Amino acid sequence: MKITVLTLFPEMFAPLKESIIGRAEKSGKIQIEIVNIRDYADNKHFKCDDYPFGGGAGMVMMPQPIGSAILAVDPGHGARRIFLSPRGAVFKQSKVFELLEYEHIVLLCGHYEGVDERVIDLYIDEEISIGDYVLTGGELPAMVVCDCVARYVDGVISDGSLVDESFSDGLLEYPQYTRPAEYGGLKVPEVLLSGDHKKIDEWRKKQSVALTKKRRPDLL
Ligand code: 4FV
């Protein structure tokens, strides 16, 4: 799988080279490339944003640099082209599994007030939001998507870690404990020290259902 991120701020992704992107690329099963939209601006000063027609605060990203960047990284439209935006469907674990089916994903990061609507009309397949709030750019949402998708690609994270995590079976994850067996006057639940894996699994499932009922009944 290949993920191409289109952004005006490639340096924001540098830390990920050490962690998620680094691990993902070491696995050899996924490639994440960060592309600077500004490199595709065809004007003398590499300008990528301008004042909005009709007035209003802030700046809007111009269509040409973005369009040229998309056509450069995905000339045959073989990729799933996603624009991170508050207008998109809210990103959920189920969407992660959908995205894992694609060989190539292009993540477009807006900035400032957003992008010229013609970019979406001409080039974008779908918009995804990471939540109902407004950020300064689509870079953090793109990192969220990269993280969620990359960790499910073989070899990035051990399969065992992926089975019982929150949302993997539609429930919140059960409480986790590690050494010491007593801390702050609180003991680890006896069942977890019993070695009886059937009972442990039953306890964990019960905890997940109870937690989900209490905190996220909407998931049931
Ligand atoms: C956002 C979100 C988000 C809106 C204007 C970038 C910003 C700026 N993207 N989920 N919530 N984007 O707030 O995905 O261009």
Short mmCIF file of C-alpha atoms and ligand atoms in Angstrom, two decimals:
data_model
loop_
_atom_site.label_atom_id
_atom_site.label_comp_id
_atom_site.label_asym_id
_atom_site.label_seq_id
_atom_site.Cartn_x
_atom_site.Cartn_y
_atom_site.Cartn_z
CA MET A 1 0.00 0.00 0.00
CA LYS A 2 1.14 3.53 -0.74
CA ILE A 3 -0.09 6.66 1.02
CA THR A 4 0.73 10.00 -0.60
CA VAL A 5 0.20 13.08 1.56
CA LEU A 6 -0.17 16.43 -0.24
CA THR A 7 0.60 19.36 2.06
CA LEU A 8 2.06 22.86 2.19
CA PHE A 9 3.85 21.86 5.41
CA PRO A 10 5.83 18.65 4.79
CA GLU A 11 8.03 19.39 7.79
CA MET A 12 5.03 18.68 10.03
CA PHE A 13 5.39 15.01 9.09
CA ALA A 14 9.10 14.71 9.91
CA PRO A 15 8.48 13.29 13.45
CA LEU A 16 6.39 10.53 11.93
CA LYS A 17 9.44 9.38 9.94
CA GLU A 18 10.80 8.17 13.27
CA SER A 19 7.70 6.40 14.47
CA ILE A 20 4.72 5.38 12.40
CA ILE A 21 6.12 6.14 8.97
CA GLY A 22 9.51 4.73 9.91
CA ARG A 23 8.02 1.44 11.16
CA ALA A 24 5.59 1.25 8.27
CA GLU A 25 8.30 1.68 5.66
CA LYS A 26 10.64 -0.75 7.47
CA SER A 27 7.87 -3.33 7.19
CA GLY A 28 8.18 -2.92 3.43
CA LYS A 29 4.43 -3.38 3.19
CA ILE A 30 3.60 0.30 3.08
CA GLN A 31 5.18 3.41 1.63
CA ILE A 32 4.26 6.89 2.86
CA GLU A 33 5.42 9.81 0.72
CA ILE A 34 5.03 13.44 1.73
CA VAL A 35 4.67 15.84 -1.21
CA ASN A 36 4.90 19.63 -1.01
CA ILE A 37 2.04 21.18 -2.99
CA ARG A 38 4.12 24.36 -3.41
CA ASP A 39 6.52 22.48 -5.70
CA TYR A 40 3.68 22.32 -8.27
CA ALA A 41 2.70 26.02 -8.30
CA ASP A 42 3.17 27.41 -11.83
CA ASN A 43 3.52 31.06 -10.80
CA LYS A 44 6.77 32.93 -10.34
CA HIS A 45 6.55 33.21 -6.56
CA PHE A 46 5.14 29.68 -5.97
CA LYS A 47 2.05 31.31 -4.51
CA CYS A 48 -0.50 28.70 -3.35
CA ASP A 49 -3.21 30.75 -1.64
CA ASP A 50 -5.18 33.86 -2.43
CA TYR A 51 -8.06 36.00 -1.16
CA PRO A 52 -11.54 34.45 -1.47
CA PHE A 53 -13.84 35.66 -4.25
CA GLY A 54 -16.85 37.31 -2.63
CA GLY A 55 -14.75 38.54 0.27
CA GLY A 56 -14.47 37.06 3.75
CA ALA A 57 -11.68 36.45 6.22
CA GLY A 58 -8.59 34.37 5.54
CA MET A 59 -7.06 32.86 2.44
CA VAL A 60 -8.11 30.01 0.17
CA MET A 61 -5.74 27.48 -1.40
CA MET A 62 -5.58 27.99 -5.18
CA PRO A 63 -6.69 25.10 -7.43
CA GLN A 64 -3.73 24.91 -9.86
CA PRO A 65 -0.92 23.82 -7.50
CA ILE A 66 -3.16 21.18 -5.91
CA GLY A 67 -4.53 19.92 -9.23
CA SER A 68 -1.05 19.64 -10.72
CA ALA A 69 0.23 17.84 -7.63
CA ILE A 70 -2.63 15.33 -7.72
CA LEU A 71 -2.11 14.64 -11.44
CA ALA A 72 1.62 14.21 -10.80
CA VAL A 73 1.26 11.67 -7.98
CA ASP A 74 -1.81 9.87 -9.36
CA PRO A 75 -1.88 10.41 -13.17
CA GLY A 76 -4.24 7.53 -13.91
CA HIS A 77 -6.62 8.15 -11.02
CA GLY A 78 -5.87 4.71 -9.66
CA ALA A 79 -5.70 6.03 -6.12
CA ARG A 80 -8.46 6.79 -3.64
CA ARG A 81 -8.21 10.57 -3.37
CA ILE A 82 -9.29 11.87 0.04
CA PHE A 83 -9.63 15.47 1.21
CA LEU A 84 -9.47 15.93 5.00
CA SER A 85 -12.23 18.36 5.89
CA PRO A 86 -14.85 19.08 8.59
CA ARG A 87 -17.45 18.50 5.86
CA GLY A 88 -16.47 14.86 5.51
CA ALA A 89 -17.95 11.75 7.07
CA VAL A 90 -16.50 11.32 10.57
CA PHE A 91 -13.53 8.92 10.49
CA LYS A 92 -14.20 5.61 12.24
CA GLN A 93 -12.46 2.26 12.59
CA SER A 94 -14.75 0.84 9.92
CA LYS A 95 -13.35 3.40 7.45
CA VAL A 96 -9.83 2.17 8.28
CA PHE A 97 -10.75 -1.31 7.06
CA GLU A 98 -12.23 0.19 3.89
CA LEU A 99 -9.05 2.18 3.17
CA LEU A 100 -6.86 -0.89 3.70
CA GLU A 101 -8.41 -2.31 0.52
CA TYR A 102 -6.79 0.35 -1.66
CA GLU A 103 -3.30 -0.03 -3.18
CA HIS A 104 -2.80 3.76 -3.23
CA ILE A 105 -4.39 6.51 -1.15
CA VAL A 106 -3.82 10.24 -1.68
CA LEU A 107 -4.51 12.45 1.37
CA LEU A 108 -4.98 16.13 0.54
CA CYS A 109 -4.35 18.51 3.46
CA GLY A 110 -6.16 21.83 3.27
CA HIS A 111 -4.92 24.85 5.15
CA TYR A 112 -6.11 28.38 5.99
CA GLU A 113 -9.83 28.70 5.10
CA GLY A 114 -9.69 25.61 2.92
CA VAL A 115 -9.34 24.85 -0.79
CA ASP A 116 -11.02 26.14 -3.96
CA GLU A 117 -14.19 24.04 -4.43
CA ARG A 118 -13.16 23.14 -7.98
CA VAL A 119 -10.36 20.98 -6.55
CA ILE A 120 -13.00 18.83 -4.86
CA ASP A 121 -15.27 18.85 -7.94
CA LEU A 122 -12.46 17.86 -10.32
CA TYR A 123 -10.13 15.60 -8.34
CA ILE A 124 -11.42 14.35 -4.96
CA ASP A 125 -13.23 11.02 -4.39
CA GLU A 126 -14.31 11.60 -0.79
CA GLU A 127 -13.96 13.93 2.18
CA ILE A 128 -13.13 12.60 5.65
CA SER A 129 -13.39 14.49 8.93
CA ILE A 130 -11.65 13.40 12.14
CA GLY A 131 -14.26 15.19 14.26
CA ASP A 132 -16.64 18.10 14.62
CA TYR A 133 -14.12 20.85 15.34
CA VAL A 134 -12.03 23.18 13.18
CA LEU A 135 -8.25 22.85 12.94
CA THR A 136 -5.71 25.12 11.25
CA GLY A 137 -4.95 22.51 8.65
CA GLY A 138 -5.59 19.00 7.42
CA GLU A 139 -2.10 17.82 8.43
CA LEU A 140 -3.04 16.46 11.86
CA PRO A 141 -6.09 14.66 10.40
CA ALA A 142 -3.81 13.18 7.70
CA MET A 143 -1.45 11.92 10.43
CA VAL A 144 -4.40 10.33 12.23
CA VAL A 145 -5.44 8.51 9.07
CA CYS A 146 -1.82 7.45 8.33
CA ASP A 147 -1.43 6.12 11.88
CA CYS A 148 -4.69 4.18 11.91
CA VAL A 149 -4.14 2.64 8.46
CA ALA A 150 -0.40 1.96 8.82
CA ARG A 151 -0.79 0.04 12.08
CA TYR A 152 -3.09 -2.46 10.36
CA VAL A 153 -0.67 -3.19 7.53
CA ASP A 154 1.10 -6.53 8.07
CA GLY A 155 4.34 -6.18 9.91
CA VAL A 156 3.82 -2.72 11.34
CA ILE A 157 2.25 -3.85 14.60
CA SER A 158 1.99 -7.42 15.97
CA ASP A 159 -1.33 -8.98 14.93
CA GLY A 160 -2.10 -9.89 18.56
CA SER A 161 -2.21 -6.21 19.49
CA LEU A 162 -4.86 -5.55 16.88
CA VAL A 163 -7.39 -8.16 17.92
CA ASP A 164 -8.77 -6.91 21.25
CA GLU A 165 -8.39 -3.19 20.95
CA SER A 166 -11.21 -0.71 21.21
CA PHE A 167 -13.64 -0.74 18.30
CA SER A 168 -12.09 -3.87 16.77
CA ASP A 169 -15.24 -5.80 17.80
CA GLY A 170 -17.44 -2.74 18.13
CA LEU A 171 -16.76 -2.50 21.87
CA LEU A 172 -14.46 -0.39 24.04
CA GLU A 173 -11.32 -2.15 25.20
CA TYR A 174 -11.29 -3.86 28.61
CA PRO A 175 -9.07 -2.48 31.45
CA GLN A 176 -5.36 -3.36 31.11
CA TYR A 177 -2.95 -4.06 33.99
CA THR A 178 0.76 -4.82 34.32
CA ARG A 179 3.33 -5.14 37.14
CA PRO A 180 3.29 -4.53 40.06
CA ALA A 181 0.32 -6.64 41.25
CA GLU A 182 -0.51 -3.92 43.80
CA TYR A 183 -0.06 -0.19 43.28
CA GLY A 184 -1.43 2.76 45.23
CA GLY A 185 -3.40 0.37 47.40
CA LEU A 186 -5.13 -1.06 44.32
CA LYS A 187 -4.75 -4.73 43.42
CA VAL A 188 -4.88 -6.23 39.92
CA PRO A 189 -8.16 -8.20 39.52
CA GLU A 190 -7.49 -11.74 40.79
CA VAL A 191 -8.86 -13.39 37.64
CA LEU A 192 -5.99 -11.89 35.61
CA LEU A 193 -3.47 -13.64 37.86
CA SER A 194 -5.32 -16.97 37.71
CA GLY A 195 -3.88 -18.29 34.48
CA ASP A 196 -7.39 -19.48 33.58
CA HIS A 197 -7.61 -18.04 30.05
CA LYS A 198 -11.27 -18.99 29.60
CA LYS A 199 -12.20 -17.06 32.73
CA ILE A 200 -9.90 -14.19 31.74
CA ASP A 201 -11.53 -13.92 28.32
CA GLU A 202 -14.99 -14.00 29.92
CA TRP A 203 -13.98 -11.28 32.41
CA ARG A 204 -12.52 -9.11 29.65
CA LYS A 205 -15.60 -9.44 27.45
CA LYS A 206 -17.85 -8.56 30.41
CA GLN A 207 -15.71 -5.52 31.18
CA SER A 208 -15.83 -4.38 27.56
CA VAL A 209 -19.61 -4.68 27.38
CA ALA A 210 -20.07 -2.88 30.73
CA LEU A 211 -17.69 -0.06 29.75
CA THR A 212 -19.36 0.35 26.37
CA LYS A 213 -22.86 0.39 27.89
CA LYS A 214 -21.76 3.05 30.37
CA ARG A 215 -19.62 5.29 28.16
CA ARG A 216 -20.64 4.64 24.56
CA PRO A 217 -24.13 3.09 24.40
CA ASP A 218 -24.29 4.40 20.85
CA LEU A 219 -21.83 1.69 19.83
CA LEU A 220 -24.15 -1.13 20.92
C1 4FV B 1 -10.52 18.98 9.66
C2 4FV B 1 -11.26 18.16 10.56
C3 4FV B 1 -10.32 20.43 9.77
C4 4FV B 1 -10.62 23.26 8.23
C5 4FV B 1 -9.98 24.48 7.58
C6 4FV B 1 -8.31 22.77 7.82
C7 4FV B 1 -9.45 22.45 8.72
C8 4FV B 1 -8.53 24.19 7.42
N1 4FV B 1 -10.03 18.20 8.68
N2 4FV B 1 -11.17 16.89 10.08
N3 4FV B 1 -11.94 18.51 11.67
N4 4FV B 1 -9.72 21.02 8.73
O1 4FV B 1 -10.70 21.04 10.76
O2 4FV B 1 -10.44 16.94 8.95
O3 4FV B 1 -8.17 24.35 6.07
#
